[in-house]
Amino acid sequence: MKKTESISFQDFMNESYKKVKRRSRPYRTFSFVPFSPFAMLDPTILTIGGIVLGVVLIERFLERLGVLDIVDKISSVMRFLFPLTFFGAIIYFLVTF
């Protein structure tokens, strides 16, 4: 059964009876993306990336100079260290976030 409400003619004309006061209910929201892309600008992540980039540039520079023995040793070590560094940086990023 609906509740009948009586209003005055003045309220009817200025339509103040239509203004319903609603309380906002607090609700929780969840995001599928739990981090901001700007979080990758962490100094530790940038340092690791800079070190890896520096090793690659040194390796290419030595290759152009013709010092292939040193380049071969660097590349054999970096075959192991590059994936380790990559996964270590990802784990560090997820743990510290």
Backbone as JSON, one array per atom type, in Angstrom:
{
  "sequence": "MKKTESISFQDFMNESYKKVKRRSRPYRTFSFVPFSPFAMLDPTILTIGGIVLGVVLIERFLERLGVLDIVDKISSVMRFLFPLTFFGAIIYFLVTF",
  "N": [[0.82, -1.17, 0.0], [0.59, 2.18, -0.9], [1.91, 5.16, 0.48], [0.12, 8.05, 1.09], [0.67, 11.4, 0.44], [0.19, 14.7, 1.36], [0.43, 17.83, -0.21], [1.08, 21.34, -0.4], [-0.48, 23.85, -2.49], [1.3, 25.78, -3.32], [3.8, 24.52, -3.06], [3.38, 22.62, -4.98], [3.34, 24.15, -7.32], [5.92, 25.31, -7.5], [7.42, 23.06, -7.64], [8.83, 21.93, -5.54], [8.29, 19.69, -4.13], [9.22, 17.55, -5.54], [11.86, 17.23, -5.08], [13.81, 14.94, -3.83], [15.35, 13.81, -1.0], [18.2, 12.02, -0.88], [20.17, 9.64, 0.69], [23.55, 9.02, 0.41], [24.96, 5.9, -0.04], [27.71, 4.28, 1.32], [30.0, 2.5, -0.67], [32.09, -0.15, -1.76], [34.69, -0.18, -4.1], [36.4, -2.02, -6.59], [39.37, -2.43, -8.41], [40.52, -3.66, -11.51], [43.0, -3.12, -12.44], [45.65, -2.89, -10.57], [47.72, -1.08, -10.21], [49.42, 1.97, -10.98], [50.68, 3.17, -14.1], [52.73, 4.99, -13.75], [54.08, 4.11, -11.59], [56.16, 2.59, -12.43], [58.25, 4.29, -12.66], [59.96, 4.11, -10.58], [62.92, 4.64, -8.77], [64.68, 2.47, -8.33], [63.92, 0.54, -10.22], [64.44, 2.0, -12.54], [67.22, 2.29, -12.28], [68.12, -0.37, -12.47], [67.31, -0.92, -15.1], [68.9, 0.99, -16.42], [71.48, 0.03, -15.91], [71.45, -2.43, -17.26], [71.03, -1.52, -19.88], [73.38, -0.04, -20.18], [75.35, -2.1, -20.09], [74.72, -3.48, -22.43], [75.24, -1.49, -24.36], [78.0, -1.12, -23.97], [78.89, -3.64, -24.7], [78.21, -3.69, -27.44], [79.81, -1.59, -28.33], [82.4, -2.59, -27.85], [82.31, -4.7, -29.6], [82.31, -3.42, -32.06], [84.86, -2.37, -31.96], [86.33, -4.6, -32.31], [87.11, -6.42, -30.41], [86.53, -9.33, -29.87], [86.79, -11.49, -28.12], [86.33, -10.56, -25.52], [83.76, -9.64, -25.86], [82.43, -12.02, -26.39], [82.68, -13.32, -23.91], [81.26, -11.53, -22.27], [78.71, -11.7, -23.42], [78.12, -14.38, -22.93], [77.89, -14.4, -20.16], [75.82, -12.57, -19.82], [73.68, -13.85, -20.99], [72.7, -15.42, -19.02], [72.28, -13.55, -16.97], [70.51, -11.52, -17.93], [67.75, -12.58, -18.2], [67.44, -13.25, -15.49], [67.72, -10.74, -14.24], [65.54, -9.41, -15.37], [63.25, -10.89, -14.46], [63.71, -10.63, -11.76], [63.43, -7.85, -11.42], [60.72, -7.57, -12.05], [59.54, -9.08, -10.0], [60.45, -7.59, -7.79], [59.12, -5.17, -8.29], [56.42, -5.95, -8.04], [56.35, -6.83, -5.4], [57.14, -4.62, -3.84], [55.19, -2.85, -4.45]],
  "CA": [[0.0, 0.0, 0.0], [1.38, 3.39, -1.0], [1.63, 6.19, 1.46], [-0.39, 9.27, 0.48], [1.26, 12.59, 1.03], [-0.49, 15.92, 0.92], [1.33, 18.97, -0.39], [0.36, 22.59, -0.62], [-0.52, 24.29, -3.88], [2.53, 26.53, -3.57], [4.84, 23.53, -3.3], [3.09, 21.97, -6.25], [3.67, 25.05, -8.42], [7.37, 25.49, -7.65], [7.93, 21.7, -7.76], [9.76, 21.59, -4.47], [7.94, 18.37, -3.61], [9.94, 16.54, -6.33], [13.23, 17.11, -4.61], [13.89, 13.84, -2.87], [16.65, 13.76, -0.34], [18.72, 10.66, -0.86], [21.43, 9.45, 1.37], [24.49, 8.21, -0.37], [25.44, 4.75, 0.69], [29.11, 3.98, 1.0], [30.2, 1.21, -1.32], [33.48, -0.44, -2.07], [34.97, -0.45, -5.5], [37.62, -2.77, -6.82], [39.95, -2.16, -9.72], [41.24, -4.78, -12.11], [44.37, -2.66, -12.65], [45.97, -2.47, -9.2], [48.83, -0.16, -10.11], [49.51, 3.04, -11.96], [51.88, 3.04, -14.94], [53.78, 5.87, -13.24], [54.82, 3.39, -10.55], [57.36, 2.04, -13.04], [59.3, 5.3, -12.57], [60.66, 3.87, -9.33], [64.37, 4.78, -9.01], [65.36, 1.16, -8.37], [63.62, -0.06, -11.54], [65.18, 2.77, -13.55], [68.64, 1.97, -12.13], [68.35, -1.7, -13.05], [67.21, -0.75, -16.55], [70.07, 1.73, -16.9], [72.65, -0.86, -15.86], [71.31, -3.39, -18.36], [71.26, -0.77, -21.12], [74.81, 0.28, -20.23], [76.1, -3.3, -20.45], [74.46, -3.74, -23.85], [75.97, -0.5, -25.16], [79.43, -1.44, -23.87], [79.11, -4.84, -25.51], [78.18, -3.3, -28.86], [80.99, -0.76, -28.6], [83.56, -3.49, -27.92], [82.16, -5.49, -30.82], [82.76, -2.57, -33.19], [86.31, -2.22, -31.87], [86.93, -5.85, -32.75], [87.57, -7.22, -29.27], [85.48, -10.33, -29.85], [86.94, -12.39, -26.97], [85.65, -9.95, -24.37], [82.34, -9.59, -26.21], [81.91, -13.37, -26.22], [82.56, -13.58, -22.47], [80.16, -10.7, -21.74], [77.43, -12.23, -23.89], [77.82, -15.65, -22.25], [77.43, -14.08, -18.8], [74.55, -11.84, -19.87], [72.63, -14.8, -21.33], [72.15, -15.87, -17.74], [71.89, -12.43, -16.11], [69.39, -10.73, -18.45], [66.46, -13.08, -17.7], [67.42, -13.15, -14.04], [67.47, -9.34, -13.92], [64.17, -9.08, -15.78], [62.29, -11.46, -13.53], [63.96, -10.01, -10.45], [62.82, -6.51, -11.41], [59.26, -7.74, -12.0], [59.19, -9.52, -8.64], [60.67, -6.44, -6.92], [58.05, -4.21, -8.54], [55.16, -6.46, -7.49], [56.44, -6.95, -3.95], [57.2, -3.31, -3.21], [53.99, -2.07, -4.74]],
  "C": [[0.87, 1.24, 0.0], [0.94, 4.42, 0.03], [1.22, 7.47, 0.72], [0.17, 10.46, 1.22], [0.53, 13.8, 0.5], [0.52, 17.06, 0.86], [0.5, 20.2, -0.65], [0.42, 22.97, -2.1], [0.76, 25.03, -4.25], [3.7, 25.58, -3.83], [4.64, 22.81, -4.63], [3.53, 22.85, -7.43], [5.19, 25.23, -8.57], [8.12, 24.15, -7.67], [8.96, 21.34, -6.69], [9.45, 20.22, -3.87], [8.7, 17.25, -4.35], [11.37, 16.31, -5.84], [13.28, 16.08, -3.49], [15.3, 13.83, -2.29], [17.08, 12.3, -0.27], [20.04, 10.64, -0.11], [22.32, 8.59, 0.5], [25.0, 7.08, 0.51], [26.9, 4.5, 0.34], [29.21, 2.6, 0.37], [31.67, 1.06, -1.69], [33.62, -0.71, -3.55], [36.3, -1.17, -5.6], [38.07, -2.52, -8.24], [40.66, -3.41, -10.22], [42.69, -4.42, -12.39], [44.86, -2.12, -11.31], [47.13, -1.49, -9.1], [48.77, 0.87, -11.22], [50.75, 2.82, -12.83], [53.03, 3.93, -14.47], [54.58, 5.22, -12.12], [56.09, 2.77, -11.11], [58.51, 3.06, -13.03], [60.02, 5.24, -11.22], [62.17, 3.95, -9.59], [65.11, 3.44, -9.09], [65.15, 0.49, -9.72], [64.4, 0.67, -12.62], [66.68, 2.49, -13.47], [68.96, 0.61, -12.74], [68.29, -1.63, -14.57], [68.41, -0.02, -17.12], [71.33, 0.88, -16.91], [72.6, -1.86, -17.02], [71.58, -2.7, -19.69], [72.74, -0.4, -21.27], [75.66, -0.92, -20.62], [75.92, -3.63, -21.93], [75.24, -2.76, -24.72], [77.48, -0.74, -25.13], [79.77, -2.65, -24.73], [79.13, -4.51, -27.0], [79.39, -2.45, -29.24], [82.24, -1.62, -28.74], [83.51, -4.37, -29.17], [82.63, -4.7, -32.04], [84.27, -2.36, -33.17], [87.04, -3.5, -32.31], [87.46, -6.72, -31.64], [86.52, -8.31, -29.04], [85.59, -11.31, -28.68], [86.17, -11.85, -25.77], [84.14, -9.92, -24.62], [81.7, -10.96, -26.01], [81.73, -13.72, -24.74], [81.41, -12.79, -21.85], [78.82, -11.28, -22.16], [77.09, -13.56, -23.23], [77.35, -15.41, -20.82], [76.04, -13.43, -18.84], [73.4, -12.73, -20.32], [71.95, -15.34, -20.08], [71.59, -14.69, -16.93], [70.7, -11.62, -16.63], [68.03, -11.29, -18.01], [66.33, -12.99, -16.19], [67.11, -11.72, -13.58], [66.03, -8.95, -14.24], [63.15, -9.61, -14.78], [62.49, -10.92, -12.11], [63.33, -8.63, -10.34], [61.3, -6.6, -11.34], [58.82, -8.15, -10.59], [59.37, -8.37, -7.65], [59.53, -5.43, -7.06], [56.74, -4.68, -7.89], [55.18, -6.53, -5.96], [56.42, -5.58, -3.28], [55.98, -2.46, -3.51], [52.95, -2.39, -3.71]]
}
